[in-house]
Every structure is written in structure tokens, then in C-alpha cells.
């Protein structure tokens, strides 16, 4: 059992490729985009995911690009401060931009494992000897295993486990993030402005030379084409029309954003994320949503457990897949629960809820509760025991 196809080269895909290659598997990665996709928000690590990064040997590279963010301010429509939250509450033990993480992870596997960029799987047929895979561009091939690491709207999940509507559950919010100018001159800090059911924010990035604009809004399910970026921009603009603070300026900047990201805030809930010779990892199999603050951590830990169990089982998926699912189930569940809890705090839907949230934040400003928030986050981040798979047998060619 040696040849593995991974669909998706973002976070879970390259992390898994790195480990599987190290354990002697022959890995091919197929990615729909023409190159690794940058962009996105800042992602933070603590607990188990930080340990996975350490075991991967990428901590130094990531420390070199960490954001080093300070406090986050909440302001009213006129820009007056309501409350401030210390960095310890939100930025974990290490925080980097998602695009930088993707770059570091990709460097680990570039030139070492085969990459098929600008391509996508069109069909998967499993028999006793393997999985026959057809592609949009590449010639058909047979692999021993196929892993879908292709995100919330996973292509592999759709082909093997059925339509998205059976597995993807919207939490009632939409999110948008893009890079823009740091026109407020923010110095390693972020500013957020809420109104009921909405939050808009700006935080500095890359040593304050640029900034990330962030929007979340509550809405009933929206119908739009995921390829239609112009319509997605309109949806954000419509949701924030008439809002105060810097919102009009940020909406104007959205038109030129090089890396506009928009998606529903959704979770993937499946009874099982493996079937036969196919497994799902990261958002594809158990997306907790950005509101969990754990999406990227979960993807990294999931990749670590999947590769470890495969290596420990000498590549036998019949042994490895059930163990992978068993070890990850509770951790993924806790991450999903955290998203539902934090939605109430991050984007209160009512004026009364917002008032209560602000009151709590003000109390946190005067009382030393930042450490308590950090400890609560660490509890979820550490809700899995990482096995040490270093002794696992390397799969022989
Ligand atoms: C460009 C981009 C920006 C993002 N920005 C944010 C953000 O600002 N905030 C946020 O909360 N989350 C963001 N995310 C999602 C976040 O990265 C994930 O929630 C998390 O890191 C889990 O990673 P993942 O590898 O499981 O999935 P993802 O990071 O979603 O990666 C999935 C990968 O699969 C690829 N792919 C999709 N379909 C196919 C296909 N048919 N064939 C081959 N490859 C395919 C995608 O191009 C992508 O590279 C972003 C994702 C992307 C791709």
C-alpha cells in the first residue's frame, strides 16, 4: 500500500503530504488552483497544533513570519473605544497569516512529492486493488488510497459521500476577508466595530505595511454562485450598507482586493469521514468553521493523526482509518461546539446581546481575565492526546 493521492494543497493537504512522504509513501497532490493559494486571515496556534508544528520542524520558519499582534480594540460607530482585549486572549502562542502558513507548508513538499496544479479529480472508482482516478487534465491513474483535503466544498466528499447539503451545516453567518491598505496606521493591532448581527474590522499585517479587512454578518441562507466573486462583493456591500466607523471606506477598498475571500460560516458534520479507500481530512471532513478559531489547528492535527495511524498500520487503511476517526472524533466535536459558543460573543445578533457583550468586554478590560480566556481556549486546543508515531514502521518501497 504505497501510492496516495491527496486532493487539495492548502493546509491539511501539504501537512499530510509532508508526513506521508517522510514515512515512505508515494504521494501525489492535485490542486485545482494554478499554485498554492495565499490570502486569508491570521491563524493562531496553541496546545496540540503547536506541538504538531514543532514535530514537523517548521516552528522556526513560522516564528520568522509571526504577526506579533498586540491588543484588539472594539469601537463604536464614531470610532470611540468601547473595550480592549489583550493579545493573550485571541492570538494564541503563535499567530501567522494563513497565506504564510500555506507557503511554509508547501515548501516542505515542493519538489519532493508530485504536484498536479490546475487540475481536479472527476471520478473515483474503487475495486479490490485500488482506486481508479480520472482527472480533468491528467491521464487516469490508480492509487492505493485517496484523501480529500479540499476544504469545506470538498470535491472528493461530493464524489464519494454524496451531495454537500447532506454534510454541510450553515451556522447562519457569512464571512469575508481581504488584504487592503493599513490606512489607519495600525501598529500590530486590530480594531472591530459591531452592530447587531454584524462585525467589521481591520488589523495590521506584515509589519504594518498592509492590513486585513474582516466582515462577518448574520443572514438566512443566501443563494449565489461560488465562482461569481462580483456577486459575493455585492452581498458584503449590501449587508453593511449604511454602517458607521470605517465601513464605507473598507467596502470601497474591497473592489480592488487581490485576495477577496467569501464563504458561509459552516460546519461539516458526518457520521464517518472515511469510506473504503477514501478519507477526508481538515475542513473537508470535519470543518468547525472560522468562528471556532480552530479550523487550521484541526486540519493540522487531523493530518498528523491520519498519517501517524497509516504509518503505524504499515499503510493498511482498514486498520488505520477507524483509529484515525476514533482519535479525532471528540476533538473535532469540541472545536465545533466552540464555534457555536463564540458566535454569541463575536457577532451578537440583537442590540441587547451586543450591550451585554460590551459590558463583559469592559469588565475584562478592568479585571485580569485575559488569562482566563486564554486558559479556556487552551482547554479545547489540548483536548486531544498526540501519539508519538516516530517509532512507526516506514513503508518499504
Ligand atoms: C484562498 C483561501 C483563503 C482562506 N481564507 C480564510 C479566511 O480568511 N478565514 C477563514 O476562516 N478561513 C479561510 N480559509 C479556510 C481555511 O484555510 C481553512 O478553514 C483551514 O485552514 C482548513 O484547511 P484545509 O486545508 O482543510 O482547507 P482549505 O484551506 O479550504 O483548502 C482546500 C484546498 O483545496 C483546494 N481545492 C478545492 N477544490 C478542489 C478540487 N476540486 N480539486 C483540487 N483542489 C481543490 C482549494 O483550492 C484549497 O487549496 C481560506 C481558504 C482558502 C483556500
Tab-separated table of C-alpha atoms and ligand atoms in Angstrom:
chain	number	residue	atom	x	y	z
A	1	UNK	CA	0.000	0.000	0.000
A	2	UNK	CA	2.029	2.975	-1.130
A	3	UNK	CA	0.526	5.331	-3.691
A	4	UNK	CA	-1.633	8.063	-2.189
A	5	UNK	CA	-3.490	10.851	-3.937
A	6	UNK	CA	-4.273	13.981	-1.905
A	7	UNK	CA	-6.802	16.444	-3.331
A	8	UNK	CA	-6.117	19.993	-2.063
A	9	UNK	CA	-2.874	21.863	-1.362
A	10	UNK	CA	-3.805	24.392	1.308
A	11	UNK	CA	-3.190	23.450	4.973
A	12	UNK	CA	-4.323	19.846	5.537
A	13	UNK	CA	-3.045	18.648	2.123
A	14	UNK	CA	0.633	19.722	2.355
A	15	UNK	CA	0.804	18.783	6.053
A	16	UNK	CA	-0.372	15.272	5.230
A	17	UNK	CA	1.906	15.052	2.172
A	18	UNK	CA	4.887	16.038	4.314
A	19	UNK	CA	4.284	13.263	6.817
A	20	UNK	CA	3.321	10.549	4.339
A	21	UNK	CA	6.389	11.230	2.226
A	22	UNK	CA	8.533	11.009	5.350
A	23	UNK	CA	7.020	7.594	6.129
A	24	UNK	CA	7.843	6.256	2.672
A	25	UNK	CA	4.528	6.654	0.851
A	26	UNK	CA	4.488	7.780	-2.760
A	27	UNK	CA	2.401	10.934	-2.720
A	28	UNK	CA	0.672	12.902	-5.487
A	29	UNK	CA	-1.125	16.164	-4.677
A	30	UNK	CA	-3.754	17.572	-7.039
A	31	UNK	CA	-4.812	21.214	-6.550
A	32	UNK	CA	-7.441	22.993	-8.582
A	33	UNK	CA	-5.697	26.377	-8.340
A	34	UNK	CA	-2.647	27.010	-10.553
A	35	UNK	CA	-0.426	27.482	-7.456
A	36	UNK	CA	-0.785	27.368	-3.654
A	37	UNK	CA	-3.430	29.937	-2.735
A	38	UNK	CA	-2.337	32.767	-0.453
A	39	UNK	CA	-4.640	35.224	1.254
A	40	UNK	CA	-6.940	34.855	4.212
A	41	UNK	CA	-6.874	35.872	7.815
A	42	UNK	CA	-4.416	35.404	10.676
A	43	UNK	CA	-4.480	31.914	12.191
A	44	UNK	CA	-3.274	31.128	15.687
A	45	UNK	CA	-1.912	28.011	17.336
A	46	UNK	CA	-1.735	26.740	20.862
A	47	UNK	CA	-1.697	23.348	22.531
A	48	UNK	CA	-1.746	20.283	20.287
A	49	UNK	CA	-1.486	22.109	16.942
A	50	UNK	CA	1.608	23.986	18.123
A	51	UNK	CA	3.128	20.635	19.072
A	52	UNK	CA	2.338	19.259	15.590
A	53	UNK	CA	4.133	22.233	14.008
A	54	UNK	CA	7.091	21.603	16.315
A	55	UNK	CA	7.207	17.927	15.342
A	56	UNK	CA	7.054	18.938	11.670
A	57	UNK	CA	10.124	21.097	12.246
A	58	UNK	CA	8.537	24.275	10.860
A	59	UNK	CA	8.317	26.353	14.049
A	60	UNK	CA	11.402	28.474	13.305
A	61	UNK	CA	10.158	29.334	9.809
A	62	UNK	CA	6.786	30.293	11.244
A	63	UNK	CA	8.268	32.307	14.118
A	64	UNK	CA	10.067	34.372	11.462
A	65	UNK	CA	6.723	35.469	9.994
A	66	UNK	CA	4.573	35.606	13.134
A	67	UNK	CA	2.231	38.548	13.389
A	68	UNK	CA	3.240	39.637	16.925
A	69	UNK	CA	-0.170	41.207	17.403
A	70	UNK	CA	-0.992	43.290	20.466
A	71	UNK	CA	-4.407	44.186	21.802
A	72	UNK	CA	-7.660	44.295	19.859
A	73	UNK	CA	-9.931	47.323	20.287
A	74	UNK	CA	-13.701	47.436	19.944
A	75	UNK	CA	-15.078	50.816	18.886
A	76	UNK	CA	-18.459	52.456	18.340
A	77	UNK	CA	-19.735	53.938	15.078
A	78	UNK	CA	-17.765	57.133	15.744
A	79	UNK	CA	-14.537	55.196	16.348
A	80	UNK	CA	-14.575	55.710	20.150
A	81	UNK	CA	-13.120	52.868	22.185
A	82	UNK	CA	-15.624	50.588	23.936
A	83	UNK	CA	-13.215	47.942	25.212
A	84	UNK	CA	-9.821	46.369	24.534
A	85	UNK	CA	-8.856	42.730	24.631
A	86	UNK	CA	-5.285	41.634	25.359
A	87	UNK	CA	-3.354	39.633	22.759
A	88	UNK	CA	-3.210	36.641	25.089
A	89	UNK	CA	-6.982	36.231	24.744
A	90	UNK	CA	-7.043	35.833	20.946
A	91	UNK	CA	-3.677	35.338	19.299
A	92	UNK	CA	-2.614	32.019	20.833
A	93	UNK	CA	1.027	31.135	21.351
A	94	UNK	CA	1.856	31.649	17.693
A	95	UNK	CA	-0.078	33.612	15.090
A	96	UNK	CA	0.733	33.813	11.378
A	97	UNK	CA	-1.134	34.812	8.243
A	98	UNK	CA	-2.852	31.859	6.609
A	99	UNK	CA	-1.048	32.592	3.325
A	100	UNK	CA	2.343	32.456	5.068
A	101	UNK	CA	1.451	29.123	6.667
A	102	UNK	CA	0.447	27.682	3.284
A	103	UNK	CA	3.760	28.866	1.815
A	104	UNK	CA	5.844	27.318	4.616
A	105	UNK	CA	3.965	24.018	4.409
A	106	UNK	CA	4.202	23.921	0.627
A	107	UNK	CA	7.985	24.485	0.729
A	108	UNK	CA	8.270	21.228	2.718
A	109	UNK	CA	6.829	19.167	-0.118
A	110	UNK	CA	7.625	21.174	-3.274
A	111	UNK	CA	9.980	19.175	-5.482
A	112	UNK	CA	9.689	16.197	-3.126
A	113	UNK	CA	6.205	14.952	-3.885
A	114	UNK	CA	4.417	15.173	-7.226
A	115	UNK	CA	2.054	18.143	-7.635
A	116	UNK	CA	-0.653	18.475	-10.267
A	117	UNK	CA	-1.683	22.129	-10.128
A	118	UNK	CA	-4.607	23.443	-12.141
A	119	UNK	CA	-6.307	20.054	-12.121
A	120	UNK	CA	-9.142	18.300	-10.333
A	121	UNK	CA	-10.474	14.791	-9.831
A	122	UNK	CA	-13.516	13.977	-11.979
A	123	UNK	CA	-14.184	10.371	-10.991
A	124	UNK	CA	-13.216	7.747	-8.387
A	125	UNK	CA	-13.893	4.049	-8.833
A	126	UNK	CA	-12.784	1.668	-6.116
A	127	UNK	CA	-12.074	-2.027	-6.522
A	128	UNK	CA	-10.086	-4.640	-4.614
A	129	UNK	CA	-6.745	-3.346	-5.972
A	130	UNK	CA	-7.132	0.383	-5.507
A	131	UNK	CA	-8.960	3.488	-6.622
A	132	UNK	CA	-9.091	4.332	-10.307
A	133	UNK	CA	-8.979	8.137	-10.594
A	134	UNK	CA	-9.843	10.281	-13.576
A	135	UNK	CA	-8.778	13.941	-13.794
A	136	UNK	CA	-9.850	16.999	-15.739
A	137	UNK	CA	-6.397	17.180	-17.388
A	138	UNK	CA	-4.033	14.407	-16.288
A	139	UNK	CA	-4.371	10.865	-17.601
A	140	UNK	CA	-6.317	8.371	-15.423
A	141	UNK	CA	-4.312	6.539	-12.757
A	142	UNK	CA	-4.778	4.036	-9.966
A	143	UNK	CA	-3.885	4.875	-6.352
A	144	UNK	CA	-3.975	2.719	-3.238
A	145	UNK	CA	-5.661	5.474	-1.230
A	146	UNK	CA	-7.284	8.841	-1.925
A	147	UNK	CA	-7.537	11.651	0.645
A	148	UNK	CA	-9.812	14.652	0.222
A	149	UNK	CA	-8.125	17.707	1.759
A	150	UNK	CA	-10.091	20.010	-0.498
A	151	UNK	CA	-11.915	22.150	2.019
A	152	UNK	CA	-15.471	22.962	3.023
A	153	UNK	CA	-16.783	22.389	-0.515
A	154	UNK	CA	-14.755	19.201	-0.963
A	155	UNK	CA	-14.832	17.661	-4.411
A	156	UNK	CA	-13.797	14.225	-3.090
A	157	UNK	CA	-16.553	14.320	-0.466
A	158	UNK	CA	-19.096	15.108	-3.174
A	159	UNK	CA	-17.883	12.241	-5.377
A	160	UNK	CA	-17.727	9.605	-2.629
A	161	UNK	CA	-20.043	10.630	0.228
A	162	UNK	CA	-22.846	12.393	-1.610
A	163	UNK	CA	-24.095	15.953	-2.014
A	164	UNK	CA	-22.862	18.844	0.121
A	165	UNK	CA	-26.320	19.587	1.569
A	166	UNK	CA	-26.186	16.269	3.473
A	167	UNK	CA	-22.981	17.186	5.299
A	168	UNK	CA	-22.535	20.975	5.388
A	169	UNK	CA	-24.500	22.878	8.039
A	170	UNK	CA	-24.591	26.652	7.833
A	171	UNK	CA	-24.382	28.472	11.181
A	172	UNK	CA	-26.299	31.477	9.873
A	173	UNK	CA	-23.326	33.783	9.176
A	174	UNK	CA	-21.171	34.753	6.208
A	175	UNK	CA	-17.537	35.837	6.351
A	176	UNK	CA	-15.300	37.879	4.092
A	177	UNK	CA	-11.595	38.694	4.432
A	178	UNK	CA	-9.256	40.598	2.114
A	179	UNK	CA	-5.960	42.436	2.108
A	180	UNK	CA	-6.064	46.215	1.936
A	181	UNK	CA	-4.045	49.320	2.866
A	182	UNK	CA	-3.301	49.961	6.541
A	183	UNK	CA	-4.925	53.374	6.194
A	184	UNK	CA	-5.463	53.722	9.958
A	185	UNK	CA	-1.742	53.271	10.611
A	186	UNK	CA	-2.435	50.353	12.959
A	187	UNK	CA	0.647	49.126	14.780
A	188	UNK	CA	0.309	45.367	15.320
A	189	UNK	CA	-3.239	45.822	16.454
A	190	UNK	CA	-6.803	45.322	15.301
A	191	UNK	CA	-9.968	47.398	15.545
A	192	UNK	CA	-13.506	45.982	15.349
A	193	UNK	CA	-16.918	47.576	15.143
A	194	UNK	CA	-20.145	45.658	15.814
A	195	UNK	CA	-23.760	46.402	15.107
A	196	UNK	CA	-26.458	43.768	15.751
A	197	UNK	CA	-25.694	40.723	13.578
A	198	UNK	CA	-22.592	42.326	12.042
A	199	UNK	CA	-18.935	42.898	12.724
A	200	UNK	CA	-16.397	44.727	10.571
A	201	UNK	CA	-12.740	45.002	11.433
A	202	UNK	CA	-9.274	45.912	10.284
A	203	UNK	CA	-5.985	44.594	11.610
A	204	UNK	CA	-2.443	45.316	10.583
A	205	UNK	CA	-0.308	42.673	8.876
A	206	UNK	CA	3.232	42.195	7.530
A	207	UNK	CA	4.952	44.606	9.919
A	208	UNK	CA	2.107	47.115	9.497
A	209	UNK	CA	2.751	47.516	5.744
A	210	UNK	CA	-0.760	46.270	4.947
A	211	UNK	CA	-3.949	45.272	6.702
A	212	UNK	CA	-6.662	42.618	6.620
A	213	UNK	CA	-10.258	43.763	6.421
A	214	UNK	CA	-12.738	41.342	8.011
A	215	UNK	CA	-16.525	41.212	7.753
A	216	UNK	CA	-18.999	38.798	9.347
A	217	UNK	CA	-22.764	39.109	9.077
A	218	UNK	CA	-25.803	37.085	10.091
A	219	UNK	CA	-28.152	36.118	7.274
A	220	UNK	CA	-30.609	33.460	6.198
A	221	UNK	CA	-29.067	31.102	3.622
A	222	UNK	CA	-28.002	33.101	0.557
A	223	UNK	CA	-28.138	31.767	-2.963
A	224	UNK	CA	-25.099	32.721	-5.052
A	225	UNK	CA	-22.608	31.192	-7.434
A	226	UNK	CA	-19.324	30.398	-5.657
A	227	UNK	CA	-17.425	31.378	-8.794
A	228	UNK	CA	-19.158	34.761	-9.019
A	229	UNK	CA	-16.846	36.997	-6.977
A	230	UNK	CA	-18.575	40.201	-8.155
A	231	UNK	CA	-21.880	38.981	-6.678
A	232	UNK	CA	-20.131	37.994	-3.430
A	233	UNK	CA	-18.729	41.524	-3.130
A	234	UNK	CA	-22.240	42.879	-3.640
A	235	UNK	CA	-23.560	40.633	-0.861
A	236	UNK	CA	-20.998	42.034	1.581
A	237	UNK	CA	-21.721	45.607	0.463
A	238	UNK	CA	-25.490	45.094	0.833
A	239	UNK	CA	-25.108	43.577	4.320
A	240	UNK	CA	-23.026	46.547	5.533
A	241	UNK	CA	-24.769	49.397	3.689
A	242	UNK	CA	-25.284	52.412	5.957
A	243	UNK	CA	-22.883	51.214	8.684
A	244	UNK	CA	-20.644	53.653	10.538
A	245	UNK	CA	-16.971	53.670	11.582
A	246	UNK	CA	-14.596	52.920	8.670
A	247	UNK	CA	-17.028	50.556	6.953
A	248	UNK	CA	-17.744	52.702	3.825
A	249	UNK	CA	-14.004	53.078	3.196
A	250	UNK	CA	-13.361	49.354	3.628
A	251	UNK	CA	-16.236	48.476	1.311
A	252	UNK	CA	-14.800	50.831	-1.312
A	253	UNK	CA	-11.396	49.124	-0.954
A	254	UNK	CA	-12.993	45.699	-1.419
A	255	UNK	CA	-13.319	46.281	-5.171
A	256	UNK	CA	-9.519	46.217	-5.666
A	257	UNK	CA	-8.687	43.475	-3.147
A	258	UNK	CA	-6.282	40.969	-4.710
A	259	UNK	CA	-7.313	38.062	-2.474
A	260	UNK	CA	-11.003	38.566	-1.683
A	261	UNK	CA	-12.347	35.595	0.321
A	262	UNK	CA	-16.051	34.981	0.937
A	263	UNK	CA	-17.859	31.946	2.276
A	264	UNK	CA	-20.650	30.835	4.539
A	265	UNK	CA	-19.718	30.080	8.138
A	266	UNK	CA	-20.458	26.384	8.066
A	267	UNK	CA	-19.607	23.116	9.728
A	268	UNK	CA	-19.141	19.673	8.234
A	269	UNK	CA	-20.847	17.005	10.319
A	270	UNK	CA	-20.501	13.434	9.087
A	271	UNK	CA	-21.068	10.107	10.798
A	272	UNK	CA	-17.803	8.946	9.225
A	273	UNK	CA	-15.114	10.770	7.258
A	274	UNK	CA	-13.716	7.608	5.662
A	275	UNK	CA	-15.233	5.128	3.239
A	276	UNK	CA	-13.352	2.221	1.708
A	277	UNK	CA	-10.008	3.537	0.478
A	278	UNK	CA	-11.028	7.187	0.708
A	279	UNK	CA	-10.566	9.505	3.704
A	280	UNK	CA	-11.329	13.173	4.312
A	281	UNK	CA	-9.055	15.448	6.342
A	282	UNK	CA	-9.393	19.044	7.576
A	283	UNK	CA	-12.369	21.150	6.535
A	284	UNK	CA	-13.424	18.502	4.006
A	285	UNK	CA	-14.193	16.011	6.768
A	286	UNK	CA	-14.974	17.998	9.923
A	287	UNK	CA	-14.876	21.752	9.297
A	288	UNK	CA	-15.579	23.558	12.578
A	289	UNK	CA	-15.935	26.974	10.867
A	290	UNK	CA	-13.789	30.092	11.288
A	291	UNK	CA	-15.798	31.044	14.376
A	292	UNK	CA	-14.237	28.096	16.212
A	293	UNK	CA	-10.800	29.710	15.930
A	294	UNK	CA	-9.644	26.098	15.479
A	295	UNK	CA	-10.136	25.340	11.744
A	296	UNK	CA	-6.482	25.406	10.797
A	297	UNK	CA	-5.390	23.675	14.016
A	298	UNK	CA	-7.927	20.932	13.443
A	299	UNK	CA	-6.667	20.465	9.874
A	300	UNK	CA	-3.053	20.139	11.079
A	301	UNK	CA	-3.875	17.779	13.943
A	302	UNK	CA	-6.139	15.721	11.650
A	303	UNK	CA	-3.334	15.346	9.088
A	304	UNK	CA	-0.919	14.328	11.848
A	305	UNK	CA	-3.239	11.644	13.241
A	306	UNK	CA	-4.150	10.283	9.791
A	307	UNK	CA	-0.539	9.926	8.661
A	308	UNK	CA	0.507	8.504	12.029
A	309	UNK	CA	-2.181	5.845	12.036
A	310	UNK	CA	-1.409	4.937	8.421
A	311	UNK	CA	2.289	4.633	9.218
A	312	UNK	CA	1.589	2.640	12.384
A	313	UNK	CA	-0.604	0.261	10.379
A	314	UNK	CA	2.041	-0.130	7.671
A	315	UNK	CA	-0.290	1.559	5.196
A	316	UNK	CA	-3.275	-0.703	5.868
A	317	UNK	CA	-6.254	1.652	5.714
A	318	UNK	CA	-8.614	-0.989	7.152
A	319	UNK	CA	-6.730	-0.669	10.435
A	320	UNK	CA	-5.716	2.984	10.212
A	321	UNK	CA	-8.959	4.708	9.159
A	322	UNK	CA	-11.161	3.575	12.087
A	323	UNK	CA	-8.385	4.501	14.520
A	324	UNK	CA	-7.993	7.941	12.860
A	325	UNK	CA	-11.699	8.585	13.260
A	326	UNK	CA	-11.798	7.339	16.843
A	327	UNK	CA	-8.895	9.523	17.967
A	328	UNK	CA	-10.185	12.678	16.294
A	329	UNK	CA	-13.925	12.487	16.969
A	330	UNK	CA	-14.097	14.174	20.369
A	331	UNK	CA	-11.555	16.871	19.483
A	332	UNK	CA	-13.469	17.789	16.315
A	333	UNK	CA	-16.721	17.870	18.261
A	334	UNK	CA	-15.297	20.243	20.870
A	335	UNK	CA	-13.969	22.554	18.154
A	336	UNK	CA	-17.407	22.657	16.544
A	337	UNK	CA	-19.046	23.437	19.904
A	338	UNK	CA	-16.586	26.263	20.461
A	339	UNK	CA	-17.739	27.872	17.192
A	340	UNK	CA	-21.364	27.878	18.266
A	341	UNK	CA	-20.402	29.430	21.636
A	342	UNK	CA	-18.130	32.097	20.186
A	343	UNK	CA	-20.727	33.237	17.620
A	344	UNK	CA	-22.722	34.652	20.535
A	345	UNK	CA	-19.736	36.732	21.632
A	346	UNK	CA	-18.234	37.698	18.323
A	347	UNK	CA	-21.397	38.654	16.411
A	348	UNK	CA	-24.300	39.200	18.849
A	349	UNK	CA	-27.492	39.299	16.824
A	350	UNK	CA	-29.506	41.723	18.971
A	351	UNK	CA	-28.929	45.161	20.477
A	352	UNK	CA	-29.410	43.689	23.988
A	353	UNK	CA	-26.934	40.891	23.251
A	354	UNK	CA	-24.412	43.398	21.977
A	355	UNK	CA	-24.848	45.588	25.072
A	356	UNK	CA	-24.246	42.577	27.324
A	357	UNK	CA	-21.205	41.526	25.308
A	358	UNK	CA	-19.712	45.030	25.532
A	359	UNK	CA	-20.347	45.110	29.264
A	360	UNK	CA	-18.468	41.825	29.646
A	361	UNK	CA	-15.605	43.046	27.485
A	362	UNK	CA	-15.342	46.222	29.577
A	363	UNK	CA	-15.182	44.145	32.742
A	364	UNK	CA	-12.487	42.012	31.163
A	365	UNK	CA	-10.569	45.213	30.475
A	366	UNK	CA	-10.515	46.207	34.136
A	367	UNK	CA	-10.263	42.717	35.636
A	368	UNK	CA	-7.289	40.476	34.804
A	369	UNK	CA	-9.426	37.922	32.941
A	370	UNK	CA	-7.421	37.741	29.713
A	371	UNK	CA	-5.502	34.802	31.165
A	372	UNK	CA	-8.774	33.027	31.950
A	373	UNK	CA	-9.941	33.378	28.331
A	374	UNK	CA	-6.591	32.032	27.141
A	375	UNK	CA	-6.847	29.077	29.535
A	376	UNK	CA	-10.352	28.263	28.274
A	377	UNK	CA	-9.133	28.323	24.675
A	378	UNK	CA	-6.195	26.106	25.642
A	379	UNK	CA	-8.587	23.561	27.130
A	380	UNK	CA	-10.124	22.929	23.694
A	381	UNK	CA	-6.777	23.222	21.917
A	382	UNK	CA	-5.401	20.461	24.153
A	383	UNK	CA	-8.454	18.216	24.008
A	384	UNK	CA	-6.521	15.507	22.185
A	385	UNK	CA	-3.512	13.426	23.167
A	386	UNK	CA	-0.983	13.266	20.365
A	387	UNK	CA	0.583	9.865	19.939
A	388	UNK	CA	4.272	9.721	19.152
A	389	UNK	CA	4.385	7.914	15.825
A	390	UNK	CA	8.127	8.227	15.336
A	391	UNK	CA	8.610	4.525	16.017
A	392	UNK	CA	6.095	3.583	13.310
A	393	UNK	CA	7.458	1.358	10.576
A	394	UNK	CA	8.473	3.190	7.433
A	395	UNK	CA	6.568	1.753	4.494
A	396	UNK	CA	9.032	-0.092	2.302
A	397	UNK	CA	9.053	0.511	-1.440
B	1	LIG	C1	-7.686	31.119	-0.507
B	1	LIG	C2	-8.254	30.746	0.845
B	1	LIG	C3	-8.428	31.754	1.809
B	1	LIG	C4	-8.976	31.428	3.036
B	1	LIG	N1	-9.168	32.440	3.912
B	1	LIG	C5	-9.822	32.182	5.050
B	1	LIG	C6	-10.167	33.236	5.920
B	1	LIG	O1	-9.833	34.388	5.701
B	1	LIG	N2	-10.879	32.932	7.027
B	1	LIG	C7	-11.237	31.642	7.304
B	1	LIG	O2	-11.867	31.419	8.321
B	1	LIG	N3	-10.889	30.615	6.539
B	1	LIG	C8	-10.208	30.853	5.403
B	1	LIG	N4	-9.920	29.816	4.574
B	1	LIG	C9	-10.207	28.446	5.025
B	1	LIG	C10	-9.091	27.923	5.954
B	1	LIG	O3	-7.881	27.922	5.262
B	1	LIG	C11	-9.469	26.511	6.385
B	1	LIG	O4	-10.637	26.585	7.183
B	1	LIG	C12	-8.477	25.776	7.268
B	1	LIG	O5	-7.187	26.256	7.158
B	1	LIG	C13	-8.515	24.260	6.970
B	1	LIG	O6	-7.691	23.985	5.858
B	1	LIG	P1	-7.972	22.853	4.773
B	1	LIG	O7	-6.650	22.582	4.136
B	1	LIG	O8	-8.727	21.734	5.364
B	1	LIG	O9	-8.983	23.527	3.737
B	1	LIG	P2	-8.791	24.829	2.773
B	1	LIG	O10	-7.825	25.775	3.375
B	1	LIG	O11	-10.142	25.316	2.477
B	1	LIG	O12	-8.107	24.221	1.481
B	1	LIG	C14	-8.748	23.457	0.494
B	1	LIG	C15	-7.846	23.407	-0.726
B	1	LIG	O13	-8.443	22.525	-1.674
B	1	LIG	C16	-8.425	23.139	-2.936
B	1	LIG	N5	-9.500	22.592	-3.750
B	1	LIG	C17	-10.811	22.898	-3.700
B	1	LIG	N6	-11.472	22.178	-4.618
B	1	LIG	C18	-10.571	21.393	-5.228
B	1	LIG	C19	-10.649	20.438	-6.278
B	1	LIG	N7	-11.814	20.165	-6.901
B	1	LIG	N8	-9.525	19.802	-6.668
B	1	LIG	C20	-8.324	20.092	-6.071
B	1	LIG	N9	-8.196	21.014	-5.098
B	1	LIG	C21	-9.316	21.654	-4.682
B	1	LIG	C22	-8.562	24.612	-2.644
B	1	LIG	O14	-8.125	25.418	-3.721
B	1	LIG	C23	-7.669	24.757	-1.416
B	1	LIG	O15	-6.326	24.954	-1.765
B	1	LIG	C24	-9.356	30.082	3.331
B	1	LIG	C25	-9.150	29.066	2.391
B	1	LIG	C26	-8.615	29.387	1.149
B	1	LIG	C27	-8.422	28.279	0.118
